[in-house]
Short mmCIF file of C-alpha atoms in Angstrom, two decimals:
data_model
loop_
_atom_site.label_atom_id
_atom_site.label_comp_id
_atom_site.label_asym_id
_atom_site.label_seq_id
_atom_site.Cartn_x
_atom_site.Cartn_y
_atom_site.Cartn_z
CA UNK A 1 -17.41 -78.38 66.53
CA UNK A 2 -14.29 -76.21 66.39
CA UNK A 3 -12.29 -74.22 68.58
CA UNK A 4 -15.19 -71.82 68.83
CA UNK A 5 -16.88 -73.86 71.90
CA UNK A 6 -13.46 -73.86 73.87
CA UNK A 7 -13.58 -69.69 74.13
CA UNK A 8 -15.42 -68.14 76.23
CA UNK A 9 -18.41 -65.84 74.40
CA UNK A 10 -18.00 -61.88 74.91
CA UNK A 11 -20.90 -60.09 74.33
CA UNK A 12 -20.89 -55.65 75.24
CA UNK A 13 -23.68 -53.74 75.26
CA UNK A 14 -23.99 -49.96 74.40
CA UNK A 15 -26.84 -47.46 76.15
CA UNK A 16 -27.28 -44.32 74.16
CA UNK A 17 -24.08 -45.07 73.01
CA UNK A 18 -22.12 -45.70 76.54
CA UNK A 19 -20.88 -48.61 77.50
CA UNK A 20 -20.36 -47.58 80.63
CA UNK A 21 -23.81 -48.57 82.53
CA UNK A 22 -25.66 -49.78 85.40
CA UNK A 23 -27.34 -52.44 83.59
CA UNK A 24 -26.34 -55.90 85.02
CA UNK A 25 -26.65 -57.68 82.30
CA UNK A 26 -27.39 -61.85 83.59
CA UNK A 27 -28.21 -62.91 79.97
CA UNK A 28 -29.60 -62.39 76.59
CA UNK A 29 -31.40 -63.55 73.69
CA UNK A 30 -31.38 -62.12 69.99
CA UNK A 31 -33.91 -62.80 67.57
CA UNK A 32 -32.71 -61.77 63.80
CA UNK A 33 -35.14 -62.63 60.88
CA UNK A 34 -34.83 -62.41 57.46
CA UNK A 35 -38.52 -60.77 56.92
CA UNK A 36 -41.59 -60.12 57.95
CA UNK A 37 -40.73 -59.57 61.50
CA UNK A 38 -39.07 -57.34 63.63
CA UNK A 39 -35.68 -58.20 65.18
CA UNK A 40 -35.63 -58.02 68.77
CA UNK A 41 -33.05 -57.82 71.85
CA UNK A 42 -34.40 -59.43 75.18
CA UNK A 43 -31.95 -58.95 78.26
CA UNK A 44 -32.62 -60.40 81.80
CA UNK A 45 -31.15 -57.38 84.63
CA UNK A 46 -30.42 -58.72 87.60
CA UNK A 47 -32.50 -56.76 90.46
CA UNK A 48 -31.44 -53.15 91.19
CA UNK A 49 -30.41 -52.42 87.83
CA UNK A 50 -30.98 -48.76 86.76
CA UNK A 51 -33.16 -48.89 83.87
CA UNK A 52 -33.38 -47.45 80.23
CA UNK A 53 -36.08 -45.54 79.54
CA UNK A 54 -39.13 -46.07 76.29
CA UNK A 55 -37.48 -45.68 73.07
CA UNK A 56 -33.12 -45.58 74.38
CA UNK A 57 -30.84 -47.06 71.92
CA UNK A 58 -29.02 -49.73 72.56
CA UNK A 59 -26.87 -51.92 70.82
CA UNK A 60 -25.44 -55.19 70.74
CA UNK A 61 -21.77 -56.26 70.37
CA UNK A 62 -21.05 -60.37 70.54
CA UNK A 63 -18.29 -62.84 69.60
CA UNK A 64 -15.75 -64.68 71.43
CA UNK A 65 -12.14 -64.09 70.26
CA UNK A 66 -13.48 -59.84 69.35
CA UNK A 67 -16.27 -58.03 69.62
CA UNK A 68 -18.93 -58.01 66.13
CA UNK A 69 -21.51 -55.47 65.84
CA UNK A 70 -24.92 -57.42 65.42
CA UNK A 71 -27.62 -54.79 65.86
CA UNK A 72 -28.98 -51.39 67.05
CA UNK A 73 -32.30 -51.71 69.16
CA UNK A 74 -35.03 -49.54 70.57
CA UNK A 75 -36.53 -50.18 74.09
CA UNK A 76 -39.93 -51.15 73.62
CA UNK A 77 -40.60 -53.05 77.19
CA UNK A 78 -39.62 -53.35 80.74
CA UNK A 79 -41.04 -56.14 82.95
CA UNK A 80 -40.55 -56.98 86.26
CA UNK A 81 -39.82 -60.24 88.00
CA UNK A 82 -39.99 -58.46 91.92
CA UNK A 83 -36.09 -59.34 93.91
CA UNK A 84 -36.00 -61.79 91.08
CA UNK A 85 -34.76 -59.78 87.51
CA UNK A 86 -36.06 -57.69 84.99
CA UNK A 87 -36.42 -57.98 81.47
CA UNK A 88 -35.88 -55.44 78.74
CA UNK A 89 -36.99 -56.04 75.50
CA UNK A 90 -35.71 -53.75 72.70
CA UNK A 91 -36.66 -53.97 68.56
CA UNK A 92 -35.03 -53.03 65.31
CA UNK A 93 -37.92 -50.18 64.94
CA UNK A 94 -38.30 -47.44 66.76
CA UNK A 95 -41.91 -47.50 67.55
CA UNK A 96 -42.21 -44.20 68.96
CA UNK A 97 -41.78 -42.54 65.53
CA UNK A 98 -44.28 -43.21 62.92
CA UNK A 99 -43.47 -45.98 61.07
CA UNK A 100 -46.63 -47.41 62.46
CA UNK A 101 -49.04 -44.36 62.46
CA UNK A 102 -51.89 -45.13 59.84
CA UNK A 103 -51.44 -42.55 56.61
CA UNK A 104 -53.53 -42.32 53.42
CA UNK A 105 -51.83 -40.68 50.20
CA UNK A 106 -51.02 -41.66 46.93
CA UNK A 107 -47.65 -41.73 45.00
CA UNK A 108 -47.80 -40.94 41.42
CA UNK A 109 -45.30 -41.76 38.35
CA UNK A 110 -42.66 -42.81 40.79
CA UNK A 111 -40.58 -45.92 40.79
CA UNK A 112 -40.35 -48.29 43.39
CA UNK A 113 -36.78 -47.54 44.64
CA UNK A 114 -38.31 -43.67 44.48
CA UNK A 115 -41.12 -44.47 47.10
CA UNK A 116 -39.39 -46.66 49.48
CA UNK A 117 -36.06 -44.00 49.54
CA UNK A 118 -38.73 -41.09 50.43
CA UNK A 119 -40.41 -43.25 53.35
CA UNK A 120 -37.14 -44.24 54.79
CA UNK A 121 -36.28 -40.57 54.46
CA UNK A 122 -39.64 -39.91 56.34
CA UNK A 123 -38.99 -42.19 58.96
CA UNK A 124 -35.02 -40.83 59.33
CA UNK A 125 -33.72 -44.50 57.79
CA UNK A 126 -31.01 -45.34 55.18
CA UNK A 127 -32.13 -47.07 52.20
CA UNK A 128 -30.75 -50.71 50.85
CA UNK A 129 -32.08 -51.33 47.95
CA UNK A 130 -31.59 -54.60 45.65
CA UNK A 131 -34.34 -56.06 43.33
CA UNK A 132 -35.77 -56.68 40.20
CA UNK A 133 -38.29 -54.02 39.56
CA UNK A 134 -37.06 -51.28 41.69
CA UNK A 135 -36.83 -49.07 38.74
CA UNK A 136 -40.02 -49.77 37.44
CA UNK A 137 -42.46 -46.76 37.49
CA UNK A 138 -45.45 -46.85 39.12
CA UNK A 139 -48.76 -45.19 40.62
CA UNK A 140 -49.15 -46.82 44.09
CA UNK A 141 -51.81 -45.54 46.82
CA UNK A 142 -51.29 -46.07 50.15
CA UNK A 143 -55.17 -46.12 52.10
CA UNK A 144 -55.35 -46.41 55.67
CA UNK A 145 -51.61 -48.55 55.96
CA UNK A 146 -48.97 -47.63 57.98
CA UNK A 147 -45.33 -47.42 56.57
CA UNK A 148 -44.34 -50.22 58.07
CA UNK A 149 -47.84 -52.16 56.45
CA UNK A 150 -47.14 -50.87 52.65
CA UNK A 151 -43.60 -52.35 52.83
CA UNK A 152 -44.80 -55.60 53.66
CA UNK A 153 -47.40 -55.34 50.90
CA UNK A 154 -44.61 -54.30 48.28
CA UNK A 155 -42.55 -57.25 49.37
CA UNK A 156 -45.07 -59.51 48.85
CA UNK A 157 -45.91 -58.61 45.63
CA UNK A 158 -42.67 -58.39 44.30
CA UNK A 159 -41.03 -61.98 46.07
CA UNK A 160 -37.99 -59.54 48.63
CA UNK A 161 -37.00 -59.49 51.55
CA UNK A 162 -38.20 -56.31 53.52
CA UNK A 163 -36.90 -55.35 56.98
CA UNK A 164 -35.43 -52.91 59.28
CA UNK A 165 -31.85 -53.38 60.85
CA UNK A 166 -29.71 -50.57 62.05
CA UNK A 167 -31.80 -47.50 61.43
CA UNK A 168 -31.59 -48.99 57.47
CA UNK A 169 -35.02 -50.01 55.11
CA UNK A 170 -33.89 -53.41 53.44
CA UNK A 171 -35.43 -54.51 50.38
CA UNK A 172 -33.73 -57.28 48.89
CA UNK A 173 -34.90 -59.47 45.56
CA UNK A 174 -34.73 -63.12 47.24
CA UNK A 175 -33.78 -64.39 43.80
CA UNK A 176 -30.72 -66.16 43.85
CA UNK A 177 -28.37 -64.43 41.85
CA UNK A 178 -28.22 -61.75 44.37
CA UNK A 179 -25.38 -61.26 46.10
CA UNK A 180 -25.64 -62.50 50.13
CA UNK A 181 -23.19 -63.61 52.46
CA UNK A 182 -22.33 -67.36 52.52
CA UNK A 183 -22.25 -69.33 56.03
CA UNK A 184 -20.57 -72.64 56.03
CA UNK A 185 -21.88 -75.39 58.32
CA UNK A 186 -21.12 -79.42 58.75
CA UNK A 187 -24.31 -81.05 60.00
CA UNK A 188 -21.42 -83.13 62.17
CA UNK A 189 -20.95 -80.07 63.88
CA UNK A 190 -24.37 -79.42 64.43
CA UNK A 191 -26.19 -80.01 68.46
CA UNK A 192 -29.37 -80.96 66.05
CA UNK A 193 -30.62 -80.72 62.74
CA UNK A 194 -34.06 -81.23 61.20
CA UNK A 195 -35.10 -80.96 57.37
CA UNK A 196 -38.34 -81.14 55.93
CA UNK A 197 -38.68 -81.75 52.31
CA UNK A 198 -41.74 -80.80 50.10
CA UNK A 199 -42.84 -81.80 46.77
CA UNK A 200 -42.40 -79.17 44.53
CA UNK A 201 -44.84 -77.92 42.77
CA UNK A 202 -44.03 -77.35 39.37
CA UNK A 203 -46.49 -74.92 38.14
CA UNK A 204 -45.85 -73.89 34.72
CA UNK A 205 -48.07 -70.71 34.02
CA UNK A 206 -50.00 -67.96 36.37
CA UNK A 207 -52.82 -66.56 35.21
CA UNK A 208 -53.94 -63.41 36.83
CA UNK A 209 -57.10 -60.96 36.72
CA UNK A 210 -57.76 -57.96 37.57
CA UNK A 211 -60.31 -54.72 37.38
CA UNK A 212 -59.00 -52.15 35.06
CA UNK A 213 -59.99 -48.52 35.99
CA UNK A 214 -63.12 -48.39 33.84
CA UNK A 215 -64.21 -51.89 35.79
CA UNK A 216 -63.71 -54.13 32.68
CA UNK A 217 -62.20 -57.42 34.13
CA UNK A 218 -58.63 -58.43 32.59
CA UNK A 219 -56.61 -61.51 32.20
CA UNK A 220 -52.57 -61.58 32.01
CA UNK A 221 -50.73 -64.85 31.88
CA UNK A 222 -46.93 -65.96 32.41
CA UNK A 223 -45.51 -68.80 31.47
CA UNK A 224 -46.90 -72.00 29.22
CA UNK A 225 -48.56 -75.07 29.74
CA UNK A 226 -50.05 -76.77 32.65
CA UNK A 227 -50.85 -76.53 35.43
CA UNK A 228 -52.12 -73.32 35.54
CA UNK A 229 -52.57 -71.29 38.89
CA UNK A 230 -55.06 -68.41 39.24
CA UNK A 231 -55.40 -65.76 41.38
CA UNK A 232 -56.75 -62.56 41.19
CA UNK A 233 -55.58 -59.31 42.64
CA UNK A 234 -55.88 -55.24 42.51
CA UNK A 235 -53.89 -53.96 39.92
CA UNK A 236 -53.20 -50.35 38.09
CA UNK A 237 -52.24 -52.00 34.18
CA UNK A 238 -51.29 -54.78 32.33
CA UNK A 239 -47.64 -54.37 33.58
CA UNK A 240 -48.31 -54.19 37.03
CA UNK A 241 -50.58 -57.37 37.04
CA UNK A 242 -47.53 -59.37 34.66
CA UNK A 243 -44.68 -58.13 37.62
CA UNK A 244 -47.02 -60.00 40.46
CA UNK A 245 -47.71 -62.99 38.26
CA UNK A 246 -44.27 -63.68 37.79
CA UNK A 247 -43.12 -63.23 41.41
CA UNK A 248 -45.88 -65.55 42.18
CA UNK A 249 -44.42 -68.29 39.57
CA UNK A 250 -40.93 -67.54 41.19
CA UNK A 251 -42.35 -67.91 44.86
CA UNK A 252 -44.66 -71.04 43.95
CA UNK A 253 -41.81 -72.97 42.79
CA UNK A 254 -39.37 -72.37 45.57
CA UNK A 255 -39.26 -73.73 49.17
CA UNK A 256 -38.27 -77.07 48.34
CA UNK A 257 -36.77 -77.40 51.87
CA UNK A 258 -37.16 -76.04 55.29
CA UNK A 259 -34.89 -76.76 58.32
CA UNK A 260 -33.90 -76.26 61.49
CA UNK A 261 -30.66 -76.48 63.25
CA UNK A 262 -29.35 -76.05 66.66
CA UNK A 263 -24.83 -75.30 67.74
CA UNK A 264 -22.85 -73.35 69.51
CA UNK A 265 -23.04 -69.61 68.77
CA UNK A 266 -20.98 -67.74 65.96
CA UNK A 267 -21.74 -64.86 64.14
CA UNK A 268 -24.44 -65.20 61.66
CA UNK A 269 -27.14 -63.14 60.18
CA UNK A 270 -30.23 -64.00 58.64
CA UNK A 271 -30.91 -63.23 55.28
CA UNK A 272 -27.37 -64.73 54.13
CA UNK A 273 -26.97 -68.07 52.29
CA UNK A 274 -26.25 -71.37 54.35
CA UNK A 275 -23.96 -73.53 52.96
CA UNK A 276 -24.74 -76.87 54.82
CA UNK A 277 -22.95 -79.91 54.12
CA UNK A 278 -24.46 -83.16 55.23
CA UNK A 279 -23.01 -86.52 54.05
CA UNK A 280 -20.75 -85.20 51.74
CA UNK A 281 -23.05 -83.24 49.69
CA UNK A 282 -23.57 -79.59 50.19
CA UNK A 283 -26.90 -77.92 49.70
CA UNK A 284 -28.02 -73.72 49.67
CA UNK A 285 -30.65 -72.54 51.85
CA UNK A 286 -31.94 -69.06 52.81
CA UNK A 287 -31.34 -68.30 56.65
CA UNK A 288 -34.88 -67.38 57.43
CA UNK A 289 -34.04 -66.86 61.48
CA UNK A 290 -31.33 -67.02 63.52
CA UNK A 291 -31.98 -66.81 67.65
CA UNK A 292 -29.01 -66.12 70.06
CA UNK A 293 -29.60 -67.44 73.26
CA UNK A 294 -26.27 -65.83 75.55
CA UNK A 295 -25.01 -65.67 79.41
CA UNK A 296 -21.55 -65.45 80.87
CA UNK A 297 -20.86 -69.25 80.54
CA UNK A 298 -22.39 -70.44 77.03
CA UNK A 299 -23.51 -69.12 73.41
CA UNK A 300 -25.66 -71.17 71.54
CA UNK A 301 -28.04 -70.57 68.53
CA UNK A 302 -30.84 -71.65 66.58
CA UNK A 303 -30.93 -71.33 62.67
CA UNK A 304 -33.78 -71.46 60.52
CA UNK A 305 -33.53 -72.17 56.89
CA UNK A 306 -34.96 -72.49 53.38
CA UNK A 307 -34.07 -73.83 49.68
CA UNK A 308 -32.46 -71.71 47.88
CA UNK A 309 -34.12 -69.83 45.25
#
């Protein structure tokens, strides 16, 4: 497994950015996804530990030979366990500014790199931005959705990755010519390992329809031949409907694979690529998850994964 299970794991945590704290920290865990979730910091106090307060920033430093920055986190809940310990559990978001709050407006003749920049601006975020049609201009309304809800609707639409780490919006193109970090892994070094395989799909077209503005139902199609999948969805124009339907060929067509795999904790971050090699051949996969389950004695983590794009 490497000389990584023979040192001792270090792990430093920062309050408002101290480290000097009365948190007695017992142990941690450290949930990091790749979308559609929030990443979140759980740490077990022992008993007369002084507390953080709602909405504190703290972050997390790991790693066993030095110290690796892994993630800034907002205090979103404090249980507990009477003379036994507490728990603090802290996310990637700051909930207590308005990512969340419900807004209606619309944004006109903008692209899609334009919008998301002005709501991370709005919500006092950086912007990482990295996909396909981000330059694309577009007339998008936003009815009764939260910031937080829109981003997940854009990310659907367009096959990224959208999520919030260190006071940054990510939107990443989950294509896979982009550029992410590579992870290499022998299953022999592995505590487990689990791997589902699906039969892919093969669709060769999608054919999508839609409501123009003057209520006249339109088709688009991408791709040729059979078989044909159909869905229908809102859309502004021709374009718009033609960028969905080809996301939806891309995203149909993937997730050949999907795995799980237990070892002893090193840094990794989901969103990069696994490189896994497993009886001499090597295979790609998408780190979906990652959890980081910590104390004074041990590191260990869980990965999940999926084919590469």
């Amino acid at each position: 497994m490497g000389i990584e299970q023979y040192i001792a794991p270090k792990f430093a945590i920062t309050h408002k950015g101290n480290t000097k704290h009365q948190m007695r920290i017992l142990s941690l865990s450290y949930m990091d996804y790749e979308k559609d979730n929030v990443d979140m910091l759980s740490l077990t106090l022992a008993p007369h530990s002084k507390l953080p307060s709602f909405g504190d920033r703290i972050e997390l430093l790991l790693g066993r030979s030095a110290l690796n920055f892994m993630g800034a986190f907002y205090v979103s809940s404090i249980k507990e366990n009477y003379l036994q310990h507490y728990t603090i559990e802290a996310t990637s978001i700051d909930y207590t500014k308005e990512f969340k709050i419900i807004k209606s407006r619309s944004f006109e003749s903008l692209s899609y790199a334009q919008i998301l920049q002005s709501i991370a601006r709005e919500n006092n975020l950086k912007a990482k931005l990295d996909f396909k049609y981000q330059d694309s201009i577009t007339h998008l309304e936003q009815n009764d959705e939260s910031d937080s809800a829109l981003c997940k609707r854009l990310a659907d639409e367009l096959d990224c990755s959208f999520s919030v780490k260190n006071d940054t919006l990510i939107f990443l193109d989950r294509d896979k010519s982009f550029d992410r970090r590579t992870y290499t892994i022998n299953a022999r070094d592995t505590l487990s390992l689990e791997i589902e395989y699906f039969a892919q799909k093969h669709y060769k077209s999608v054919e999508l329809t839609y409501q123009d503005e003057s209520g006249n139902t339109r088709n688009v199609k991408v791709g040729k031949g059979v078989p044909i999948y159909r869905m229908s969805r809102e859309a502004k124009d021709d374009n718009h409907a033609l960028q969905m339907a080809t996301t939806r060929l891309q995203a149909l067509n993937a997730k050949k694979t999907k795995g799980h795999l237990s070892a002893i904790g090193r840094v990794l971050f989901a969103g990069g690529y696994l490189s896994l090699t497993k009886d001499s051949t090597t295979s790609t996969h998408i780190i979906t998850q990652v959890t980081h389950h910590l104390n004074s004695q041990s590191w260990n983590m869980n990965v999940e994964f999926e084919s590469e794009r």
